[in-house]
Coordinates of C-alpha atoms in Angstrom, one line a residue:
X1 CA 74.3 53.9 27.1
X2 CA 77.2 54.0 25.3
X3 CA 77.3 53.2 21.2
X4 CA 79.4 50.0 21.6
X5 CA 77.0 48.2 24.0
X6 CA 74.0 49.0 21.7
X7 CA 75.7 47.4 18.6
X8 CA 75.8 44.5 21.1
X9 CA 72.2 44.7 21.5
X10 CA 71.1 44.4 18.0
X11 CA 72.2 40.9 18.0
X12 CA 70.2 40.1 20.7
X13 CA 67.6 38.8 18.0
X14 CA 70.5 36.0 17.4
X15 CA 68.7 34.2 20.4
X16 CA 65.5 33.2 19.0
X17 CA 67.3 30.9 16.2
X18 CA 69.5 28.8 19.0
X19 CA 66.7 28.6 21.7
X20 CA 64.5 26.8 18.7
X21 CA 67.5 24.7 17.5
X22 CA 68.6 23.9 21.1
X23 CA 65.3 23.4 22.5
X24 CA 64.7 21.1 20.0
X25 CA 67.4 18.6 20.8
X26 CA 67.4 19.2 24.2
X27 CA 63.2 17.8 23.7
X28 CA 60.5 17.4 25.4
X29 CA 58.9 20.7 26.6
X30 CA 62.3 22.2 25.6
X31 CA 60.8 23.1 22.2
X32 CA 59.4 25.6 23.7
X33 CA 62.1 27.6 24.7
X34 CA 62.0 30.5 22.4
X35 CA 57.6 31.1 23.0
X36 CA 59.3 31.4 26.9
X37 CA 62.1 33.8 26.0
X38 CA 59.6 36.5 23.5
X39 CA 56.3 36.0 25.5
X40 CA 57.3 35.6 29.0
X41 CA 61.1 36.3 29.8
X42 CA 61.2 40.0 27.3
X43 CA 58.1 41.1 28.7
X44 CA 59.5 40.5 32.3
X45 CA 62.7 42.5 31.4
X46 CA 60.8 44.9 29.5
X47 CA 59.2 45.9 32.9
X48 CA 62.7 45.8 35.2
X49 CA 64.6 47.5 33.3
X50 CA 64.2 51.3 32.1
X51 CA 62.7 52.3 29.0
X52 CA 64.9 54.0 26.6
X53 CA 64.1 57.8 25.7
X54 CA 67.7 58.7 24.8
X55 CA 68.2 60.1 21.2
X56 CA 71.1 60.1 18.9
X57 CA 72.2 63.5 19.4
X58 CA 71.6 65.9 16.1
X59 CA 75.5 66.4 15.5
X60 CA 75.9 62.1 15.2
X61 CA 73.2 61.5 13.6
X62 CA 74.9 61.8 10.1
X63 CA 77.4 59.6 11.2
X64 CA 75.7 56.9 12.8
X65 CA 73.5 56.2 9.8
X66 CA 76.4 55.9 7.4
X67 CA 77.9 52.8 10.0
X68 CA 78.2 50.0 7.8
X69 CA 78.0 48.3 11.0
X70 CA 74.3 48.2 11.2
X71 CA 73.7 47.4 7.5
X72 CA 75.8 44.6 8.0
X73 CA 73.9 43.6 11.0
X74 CA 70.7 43.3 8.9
X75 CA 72.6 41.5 5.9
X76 CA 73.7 39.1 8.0
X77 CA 70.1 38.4 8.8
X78 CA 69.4 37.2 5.7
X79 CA 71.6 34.5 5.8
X80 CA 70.8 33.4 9.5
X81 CA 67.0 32.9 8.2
X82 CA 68.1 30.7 5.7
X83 CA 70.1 28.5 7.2
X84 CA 67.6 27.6 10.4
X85 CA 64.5 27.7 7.8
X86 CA 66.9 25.0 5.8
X87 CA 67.5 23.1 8.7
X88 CA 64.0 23.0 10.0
X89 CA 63.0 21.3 6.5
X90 CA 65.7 18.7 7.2
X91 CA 64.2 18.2 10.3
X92 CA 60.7 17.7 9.5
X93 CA 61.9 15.7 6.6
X94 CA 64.3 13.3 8.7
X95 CA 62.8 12.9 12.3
X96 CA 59.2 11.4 13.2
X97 CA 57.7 14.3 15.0
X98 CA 54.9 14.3 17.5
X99 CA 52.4 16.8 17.4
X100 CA 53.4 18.7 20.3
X101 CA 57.1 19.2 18.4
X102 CA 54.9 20.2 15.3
X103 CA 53.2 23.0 17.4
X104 CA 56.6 24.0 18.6
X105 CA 58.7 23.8 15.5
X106 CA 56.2 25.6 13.1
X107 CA 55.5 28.4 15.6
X108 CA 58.9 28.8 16.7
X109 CA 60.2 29.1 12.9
X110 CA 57.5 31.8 12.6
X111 CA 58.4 33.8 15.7
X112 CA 62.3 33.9 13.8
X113 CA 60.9 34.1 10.3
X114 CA 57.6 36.9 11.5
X115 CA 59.0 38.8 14.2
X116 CA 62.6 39.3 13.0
X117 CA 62.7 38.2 9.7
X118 CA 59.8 40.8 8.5
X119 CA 61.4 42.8 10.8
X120 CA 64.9 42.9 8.7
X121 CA 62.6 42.8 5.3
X122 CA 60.3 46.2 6.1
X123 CA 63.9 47.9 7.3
X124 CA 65.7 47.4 4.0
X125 CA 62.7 47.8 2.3
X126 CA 62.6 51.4 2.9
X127 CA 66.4 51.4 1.3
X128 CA 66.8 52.5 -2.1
X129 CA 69.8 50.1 -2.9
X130 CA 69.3 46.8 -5.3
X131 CA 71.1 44.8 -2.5
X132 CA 69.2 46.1 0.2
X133 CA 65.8 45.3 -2.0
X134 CA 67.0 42.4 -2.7
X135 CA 67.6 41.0 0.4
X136 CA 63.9 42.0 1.7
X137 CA 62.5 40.6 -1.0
X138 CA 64.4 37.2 -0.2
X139 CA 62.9 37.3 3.6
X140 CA 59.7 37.9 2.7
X141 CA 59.6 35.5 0.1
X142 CA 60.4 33.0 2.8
X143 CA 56.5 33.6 4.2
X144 CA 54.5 33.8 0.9
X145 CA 54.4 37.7 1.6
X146 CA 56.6 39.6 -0.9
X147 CA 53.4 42.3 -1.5
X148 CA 54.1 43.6 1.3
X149 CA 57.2 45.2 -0.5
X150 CA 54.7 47.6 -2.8
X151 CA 51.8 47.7 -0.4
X152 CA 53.9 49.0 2.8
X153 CA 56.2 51.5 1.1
X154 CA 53.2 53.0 -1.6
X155 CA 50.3 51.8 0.2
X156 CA 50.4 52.0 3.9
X157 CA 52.8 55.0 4.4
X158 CA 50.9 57.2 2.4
X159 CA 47.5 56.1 3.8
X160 CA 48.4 55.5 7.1
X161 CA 45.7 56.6 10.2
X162 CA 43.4 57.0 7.4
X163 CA 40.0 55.2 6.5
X164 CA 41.7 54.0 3.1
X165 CA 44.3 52.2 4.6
X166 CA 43.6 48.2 5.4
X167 CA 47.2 48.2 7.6
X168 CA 45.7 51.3 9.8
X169 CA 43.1 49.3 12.6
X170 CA 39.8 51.3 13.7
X171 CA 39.0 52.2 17.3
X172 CA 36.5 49.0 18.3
X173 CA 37.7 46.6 15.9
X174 CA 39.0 43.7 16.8
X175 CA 42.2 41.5 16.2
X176 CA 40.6 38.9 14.4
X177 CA 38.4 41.3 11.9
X178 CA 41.0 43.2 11.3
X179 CA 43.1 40.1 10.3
X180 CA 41.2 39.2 8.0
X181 CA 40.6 42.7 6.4
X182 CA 43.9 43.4 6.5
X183 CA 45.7 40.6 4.4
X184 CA 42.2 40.4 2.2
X185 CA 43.0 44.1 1.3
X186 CA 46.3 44.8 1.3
X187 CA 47.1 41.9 -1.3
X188 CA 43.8 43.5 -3.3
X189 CA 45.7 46.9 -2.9
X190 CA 49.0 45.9 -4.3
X191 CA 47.8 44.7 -7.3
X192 CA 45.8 48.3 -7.7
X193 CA 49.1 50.1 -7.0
X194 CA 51.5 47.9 -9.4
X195 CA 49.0 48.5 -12.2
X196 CA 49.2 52.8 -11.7
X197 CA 52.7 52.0 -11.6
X198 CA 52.4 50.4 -15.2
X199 CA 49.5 52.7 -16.6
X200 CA 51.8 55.8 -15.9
X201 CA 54.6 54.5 -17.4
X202 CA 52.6 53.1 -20.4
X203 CA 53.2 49.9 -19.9
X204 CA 50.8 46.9 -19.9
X205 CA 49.4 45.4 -16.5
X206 CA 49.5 42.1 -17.9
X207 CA 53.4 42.0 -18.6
X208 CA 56.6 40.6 -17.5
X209 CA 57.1 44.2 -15.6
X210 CA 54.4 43.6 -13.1
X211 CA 56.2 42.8 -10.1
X212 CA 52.8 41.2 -8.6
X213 CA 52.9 38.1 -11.0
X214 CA 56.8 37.0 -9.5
X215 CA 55.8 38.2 -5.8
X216 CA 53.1 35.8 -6.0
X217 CA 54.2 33.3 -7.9
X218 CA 58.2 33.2 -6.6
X219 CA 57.4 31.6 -2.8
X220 CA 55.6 28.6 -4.8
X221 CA 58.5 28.0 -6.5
X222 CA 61.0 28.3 -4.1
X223 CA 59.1 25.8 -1.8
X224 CA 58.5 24.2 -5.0
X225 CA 61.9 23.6 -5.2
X226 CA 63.0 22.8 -1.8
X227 CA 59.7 20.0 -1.9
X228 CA 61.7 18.3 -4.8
X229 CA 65.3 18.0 -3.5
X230 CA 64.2 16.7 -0.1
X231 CA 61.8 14.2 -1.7
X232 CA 64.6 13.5 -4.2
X233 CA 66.8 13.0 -0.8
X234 CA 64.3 11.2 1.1
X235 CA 63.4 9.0 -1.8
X236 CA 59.7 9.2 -0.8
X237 CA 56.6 12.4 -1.1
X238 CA 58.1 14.7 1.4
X239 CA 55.2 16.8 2.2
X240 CA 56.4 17.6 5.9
X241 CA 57.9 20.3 4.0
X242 CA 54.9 21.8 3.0
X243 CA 53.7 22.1 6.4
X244 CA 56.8 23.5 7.9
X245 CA 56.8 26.0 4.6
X246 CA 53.1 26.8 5.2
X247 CA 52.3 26.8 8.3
X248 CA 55.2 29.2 9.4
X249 CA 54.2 31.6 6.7
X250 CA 51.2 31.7 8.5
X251 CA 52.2 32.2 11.7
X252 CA 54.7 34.9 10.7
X253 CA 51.9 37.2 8.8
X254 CA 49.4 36.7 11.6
X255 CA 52.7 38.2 14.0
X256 CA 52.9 40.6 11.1
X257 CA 49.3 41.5 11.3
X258 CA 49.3 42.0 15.2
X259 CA 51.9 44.4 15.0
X260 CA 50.4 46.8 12.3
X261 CA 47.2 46.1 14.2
X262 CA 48.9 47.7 18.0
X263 CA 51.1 50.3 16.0
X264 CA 48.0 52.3 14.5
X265 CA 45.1 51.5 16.7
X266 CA 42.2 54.2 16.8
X267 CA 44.8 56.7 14.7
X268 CA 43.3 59.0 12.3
X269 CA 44.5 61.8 10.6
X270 CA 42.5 65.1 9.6
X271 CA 40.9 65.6 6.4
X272 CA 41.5 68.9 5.0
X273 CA 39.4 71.3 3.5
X274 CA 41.3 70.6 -0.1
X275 CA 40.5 66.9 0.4
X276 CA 44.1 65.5 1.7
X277 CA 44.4 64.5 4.8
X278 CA 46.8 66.4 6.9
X279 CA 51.0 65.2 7.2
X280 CA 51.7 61.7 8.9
X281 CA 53.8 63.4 12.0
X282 CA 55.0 61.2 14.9
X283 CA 51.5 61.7 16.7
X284 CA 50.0 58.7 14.2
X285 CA 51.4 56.1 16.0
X286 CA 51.6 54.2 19.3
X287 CA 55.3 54.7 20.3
X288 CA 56.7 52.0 22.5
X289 CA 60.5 52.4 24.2
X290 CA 60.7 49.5 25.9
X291 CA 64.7 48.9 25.6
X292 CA 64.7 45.0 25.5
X293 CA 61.9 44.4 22.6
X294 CA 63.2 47.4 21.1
X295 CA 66.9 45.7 20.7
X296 CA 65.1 42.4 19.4
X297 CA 63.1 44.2 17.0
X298 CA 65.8 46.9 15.4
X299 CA 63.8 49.7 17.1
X300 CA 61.0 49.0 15.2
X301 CA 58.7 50.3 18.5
X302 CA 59.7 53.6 17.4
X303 CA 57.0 53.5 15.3
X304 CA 56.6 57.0 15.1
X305 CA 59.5 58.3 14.6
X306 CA 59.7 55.4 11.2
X307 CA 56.3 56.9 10.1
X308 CA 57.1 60.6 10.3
X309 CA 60.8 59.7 8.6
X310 CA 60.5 56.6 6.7
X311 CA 63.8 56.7 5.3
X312 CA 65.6 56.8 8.5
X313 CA 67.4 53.8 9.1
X314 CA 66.5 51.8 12.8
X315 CA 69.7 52.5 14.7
X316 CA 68.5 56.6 14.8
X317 CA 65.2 56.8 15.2
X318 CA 64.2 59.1 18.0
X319 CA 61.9 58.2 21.1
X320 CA 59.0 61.2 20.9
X321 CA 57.8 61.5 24.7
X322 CA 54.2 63.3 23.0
X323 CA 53.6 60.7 20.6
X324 CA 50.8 57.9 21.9
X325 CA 52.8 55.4 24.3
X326 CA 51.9 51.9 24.4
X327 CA 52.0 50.6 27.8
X328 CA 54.6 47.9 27.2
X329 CA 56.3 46.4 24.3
X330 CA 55.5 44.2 21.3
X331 CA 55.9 40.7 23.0
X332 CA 53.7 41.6 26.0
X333 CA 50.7 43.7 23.6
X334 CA 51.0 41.3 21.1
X335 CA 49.5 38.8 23.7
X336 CA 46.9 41.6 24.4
X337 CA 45.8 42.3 21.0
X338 CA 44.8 38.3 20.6
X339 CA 42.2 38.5 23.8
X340 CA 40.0 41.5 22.6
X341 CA 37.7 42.3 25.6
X342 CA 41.2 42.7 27.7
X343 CA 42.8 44.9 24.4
X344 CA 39.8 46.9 24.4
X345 CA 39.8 47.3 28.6
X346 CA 43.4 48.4 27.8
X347 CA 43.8 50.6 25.2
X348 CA 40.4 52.4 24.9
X349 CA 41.0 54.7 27.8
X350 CA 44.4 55.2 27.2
X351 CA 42.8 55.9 22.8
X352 CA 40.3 58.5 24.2
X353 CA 42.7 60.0 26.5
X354 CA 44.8 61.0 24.1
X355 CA 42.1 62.1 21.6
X356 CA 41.3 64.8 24.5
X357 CA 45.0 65.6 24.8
X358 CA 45.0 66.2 21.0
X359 CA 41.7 68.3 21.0
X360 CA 43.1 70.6 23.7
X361 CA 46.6 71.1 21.9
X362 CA 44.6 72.1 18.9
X363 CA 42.9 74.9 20.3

């Protein structure tokens, strides 16, 4: 596949924000467009057409990374989010909605502002510009989850397929306990690694430069905000836009939450005689190349590859044919991971079968 129709690709992810805003005028059932096109319709093309195990080769890699193209692919982002999270408050604030378009409008919103837009905020993330930061912080503001910007890049990387780690799920735990344990801990863990940030510098944990008290206290405000001028426009208690705010943060961390909890399932690495646990290589995560999802989602199902090199940017990470393979994409195991008896049916085998495989390259 040539380079030009990949850069197409990437803005495949442009299709969630006009099936929510078009099925939303066009009504009814229509609402429901974009829940068709991730759940039902990417899954379907997932399976017809060929995965993708091509790599960037090892001359163009250098090259390919330094496209501004791609950067400005992910910047753009930012801006897209806005806008349809803007117009979905004016919507809830203007329009009588029934509670089947609530369903619809607050899910949908999370499918853009979960599956892409934490998507675009863990890519630039990992970038060690002040825009770059910047802009992930924005996003992730956006769904009450800007911890994720310390706990990710210090937390989970460095304890990933490890008992320590609360993004890492365990072999026999399920969706909804790990859910739980997973936002419980990670937010507890953030706070731990902001204040060993602060106690080696010598600097206080209860201060101005502990970037926990904005993370948590910044999405209040900017909803905060938002709450005010639309009452102020309204001319009434707008507290639609609470909802909308709210319940699409939700939805967007639990979408979060499944994907950590398929990327890592049943992974652990070795503890070493010294007491560290061995390198994070590409064998510590399910790997999926499923080309469709994997345009949607900036590559992100080359999971491994983003583990062994986080500072890779998504357009060249590398398909590994021996890391653990999923056996289909994000939209279609995300589905999975919510009906454990079927997860566990699924992935157990396939988790034990490639515990043997690693026990027998071992020796």
């Amino acid at each position: 596949m040539n380079s030009s129709f990949k850069k197409i690709g990437f803005f495949s992810a442009l299709i969630l924000p006009v099936l929510l805003i078009a099925g939303y005028y066009i009504g009814g059932l229509g609402i429901f467009s974009i829940h068709l096109f991730v759940f039902l319709l990417v899954p379907i093309m997932d399976f017809l057409i060929d995965r993708d195990r091509t790599n960037i080769a090892k001359e163009a890699v250098s090259d390919v990374a330094k496209e501004r193209f791609y950067r400005w692919v992910t910047y753009g982002w930012v801006y897209v989010q806005m806008v349809v999270l803007f117009w979905g408050f004016h919507v809830v604030s203007s329009d009588l909605l029934t509670p089947v378009q609530w369903i619809g409008i607050i899910s949908g919103m999370g499918l853009i502002t979960g599956g892409i837009g934490i998507t675009v905020a863990h890519e630039l993330g990992h970038k060690n510009t002040r825009l770059q930061q910047f802009y992930a912080k924005i996003l992730l503001m956006t769904v009450c989850y800007m911890h994720f910007f310390i706990e990710h890049n210090r937390g989970h990387h460095v304890r990933v397929a490890t008992i320590e780690d609360p993004a890492t799920s365990r072999e026999g735990e399920h969706f909804y306990a790990f859910w739980l344990r997973s936002i419980r801990d990670g937010y507890r863990s953030a706070w731990h690694l902001e204040g060993k940030r602060l106690e080696k510098k010598s600097e206080r944990f209860w201060s101005i430069r502990n970037q926990m008290f904005p993370f948590t206290i910044l999405p209040l405000v900017f909803v905060g905000l938002v709450f005010g001028f639309f009452s102020l426009w309204q001319d009434r208690i707008v507290w639609e836009v609470l909802l909308l705010f709210f319940g699409q943060s939700l939805v967007a961390i639990s979408l979060l939450e499944a994907v950590n909890y398929l990327e890592h399932y049943g992974m652990e690495r070795k503890k070493l005689p010294n007491g560290f646990y061995e390198k994070v290589t590409p064998l510590h995560s399910w790997n999926a190349s499923q080309r469709v999802s994997n345009f949607l989602l900036f590559q992100l199902q080359r999971h491994s590859d983003h583990h062994a090199f986080a500072h890779k940017p998504y357009q060249v990470l590398n398909h590994y044919e021996e890391s653990p393979q999923l056996p289909a994409g994000y939209s279609a195991m995300i589905l999975v991971a919510f009906i454990p008896p079927i997860w566990f049916a699924m992935m157990d085998p396939r988790l034990e079968a490639w515990k043997t495989k690693s026990r027998l390259s071992v020796q």
